[in-house]
Amino acid sequence: MASNIPTAFSQRKKALNLFRWTNKRYRGILIAYILLLSVSSPLMELIIKLKNRNIEEVANAAPVLIGTTFTLVAMIFSTVFAFVSFSYIHNKRCVDMFGSFPVDRATMLFTRLFSVIFQTVIPIFIVGLISAMMTFDLDGFLHVSRNVLFVAIAVVGNVAFISAVSLCCGTVVDTVVSYIAINGIYPVCVLICYLFPNSILPGYSVKSMNNYEIYTLLSPFLAPFAGTFGKYNLLYVL
């Protein structure tokens, strides 16, 4: 029992060192990501505030900015960054090089996963909190904070989904195609199921579908937009 403790400690220490090395390697990309997030929400809020000098305008604009430009930047960056981080799985030279490290493959994969989540989610909370504080309104602060939480949850799910797809695919191209197909096929299928019976069955009428969350429920990239503005936000927390 005692002999297993140094080994376990050694594995944790190796994983921690690998985590630090991965974060340090992509530090430049992380800085660019933080700048893009800052431009997409806090800077725009500041411009609106300087232009209108109306706290209510900023409080109303902040949730919209978080739900559109901020979310778009976060999702695009997390998607690209995840593809880049997990591309080593499909590169024989990288696999051989990482295989020479004194870390098993499972530790390598989960360390990469936690590294990507850490580098994509922490800036979301930091920049999002700044945006929420700039509203100078309690209701605006709570609304923006809720939207930021949904964006963070969506990013975690998106990164985890890409890691799973990367493991199941043989090449980076297959991974990208599968990701795009899964994100696009589900909304199309829902739309077909909504329009098809109405067009071929005489006398059959379908009520207008105002719950747009249904279209994006199983689409990792599009889901946060419906989760931010939709009615059934609890679905995205689950």
PDB file of N, CA and C in Angstrom, residues 19 26 49 55 78 107 126 129 137 146 157 167-168 179 190 199 202 206 213 219 234:
ATOM      1  N   PHE A  19       0.373  19.858 -17.608  1.00  0.00           N
ATOM      2  CA  PHE A  19      -0.666  20.883 -17.652  1.00  0.00           C
ATOM      3  C   PHE A  19      -0.039  22.277 -17.739  1.00  0.00           C
ATOM      4  N   TYR A  26       0.608  27.659 -25.221  1.00  0.00           N
ATOM      5  CA  TYR A  26      -0.435  28.401 -25.933  1.00  0.00           C
ATOM      6  C   TYR A  26      -0.725  29.747 -25.263  1.00  0.00           C
ATOM      7  N   LYS A  49     -21.698  53.388 -23.390  1.00  0.00           N
ATOM      8  CA  LYS A  49     -21.825  54.260 -22.226  1.00  0.00           C
ATOM      9  C   LYS A  49     -21.310  55.663 -22.531  1.00  0.00           C
ATOM     10  N   ILE A  55     -27.089  54.748 -18.021  1.00  0.00           N
ATOM     11  CA  ILE A  55     -26.823  53.464 -17.382  1.00  0.00           C
ATOM     12  C   ILE A  55     -27.822  52.412 -17.843  1.00  0.00           C
ATOM     13  N   SER A  78     -13.011  28.316 -28.779  1.00  0.00           N
ATOM     14  CA  SER A  78     -12.960  27.011 -28.115  1.00  0.00           C
ATOM     15  C   SER A  78     -12.974  25.875 -29.130  1.00  0.00           C
ATOM     16  N   THR A 107      -3.699   9.915 -19.187  1.00  0.00           N
ATOM     17  CA  THR A 107      -3.293  11.128 -18.481  1.00  0.00           C
ATOM     18  C   THR A 107      -3.024  12.253 -19.451  1.00  0.00           C
ATOM     19  N   ILE A 126     -13.750  35.892 -16.214  1.00  0.00           N
ATOM     20  CA  ILE A 126     -13.095  37.158 -15.869  1.00  0.00           C
ATOM     21  C   ILE A 126     -13.676  38.307 -16.675  1.00  0.00           C
ATOM     22  N   LEU A 129     -17.399  38.873 -15.930  1.00  0.00           N
ATOM     23  CA  LEU A 129     -17.625  39.575 -14.658  1.00  0.00           C
ATOM     24  C   LEU A 129     -17.401  41.078 -14.822  1.00  0.00           C
ATOM     25  N   ASP A 137     -25.944  48.047 -12.519  1.00  0.00           N
ATOM     26  CA  ASP A 137     -27.343  47.776 -12.241  1.00  0.00           C
ATOM     27  C   ASP A 137     -27.459  46.342 -11.757  1.00  0.00           C
ATOM     28  N   ARG A 146     -25.789  35.385 -15.508  1.00  0.00           N
ATOM     29  CA  ARG A 146     -26.464  34.155 -15.930  1.00  0.00           C
ATOM     30  C   ARG A 146     -26.064  33.770 -17.350  1.00  0.00           C
ATOM     31  N   GLY A 157     -18.956  21.861 -22.666  1.00  0.00           N
ATOM     32  CA  GLY A 157     -19.576  20.787 -23.427  1.00  0.00           C
ATOM     33  C   GLY A 157     -19.039  20.678 -24.839  1.00  0.00           C
ATOM     34  N   LEU A 167     -11.312  11.255 -30.711  1.00  0.00           N
ATOM     35  CA  LEU A 167     -10.944   9.882 -30.398  1.00  0.00           C
ATOM     36  C   LEU A 167     -11.590   8.886 -31.354  1.00  0.00           C
ATOM     37  N   CYS A 168     -12.767   9.221 -31.844  1.00  0.00           N
ATOM     38  CA  CYS A 168     -13.511   8.297 -32.705  1.00  0.00           C
ATOM     39  C   CYS A 168     -13.123   8.406 -34.178  1.00  0.00           C
ATOM     40  N   TYR A 179     -17.833  16.871 -36.879  1.00  0.00           N
ATOM     41  CA  TYR A 179     -18.322  17.934 -35.994  1.00  0.00           C
ATOM     42  C   TYR A 179     -19.323  18.831 -36.720  1.00  0.00           C
ATOM     43  N   VAL A 190     -34.883  18.376 -37.452  1.00  0.00           N
ATOM     44  CA  VAL A 190     -36.007  18.950 -36.722  1.00  0.00           C
ATOM     45  C   VAL A 190     -36.869  19.797 -37.653  1.00  0.00           C
ATOM     46  N   SER A 199     -46.795  19.597 -45.265  1.00  0.00           N
ATOM     47  CA  SER A 199     -46.813  19.799 -46.714  1.00  0.00           C
ATOM     48  C   SER A 199     -47.414  18.623 -47.478  1.00  0.00           C
ATOM     49  N   PRO A 202     -53.000  16.252 -46.263  1.00  0.00           N
ATOM     50  CA  PRO A 202     -54.100  17.213 -46.450  1.00  0.00           C
ATOM     51  C   PRO A 202     -54.839  17.469 -45.134  1.00  0.00           C
ATOM     52  N   VAL A 206     -49.701  22.378 -38.606  1.00  0.00           N
ATOM     53  CA  VAL A 206     -48.761  22.407 -37.487  1.00  0.00           C
ATOM     54  C   VAL A 206     -48.644  23.835 -36.989  1.00  0.00           C
ATOM     55  N   GLU A 213     -35.213  26.601 -29.030  1.00  0.00           N
ATOM     56  CA  GLU A 213     -34.268  25.738 -28.332  1.00  0.00           C
ATOM     57  C   GLU A 213     -34.298  24.318 -28.888  1.00  0.00           C
ATOM     58  N   SER A 219     -27.118  20.469 -30.709  1.00  0.00           N
ATOM     59  CA  SER A 219     -26.088  21.079 -31.542  1.00  0.00           C
ATOM     60  C   SER A 219     -25.130  21.841 -30.637  1.00  0.00           C
ATOM     61  N   LEU A 234     -32.772  25.725 -18.436  1.00  0.00           N
ATOM     62  CA  LEU A 234     -32.341  24.625 -17.579  1.00  0.00           C
ATOM     63  C   LEU A 234     -31.835  23.442 -18.407  1.00  0.00           C
TER      64      LEU A 234
END
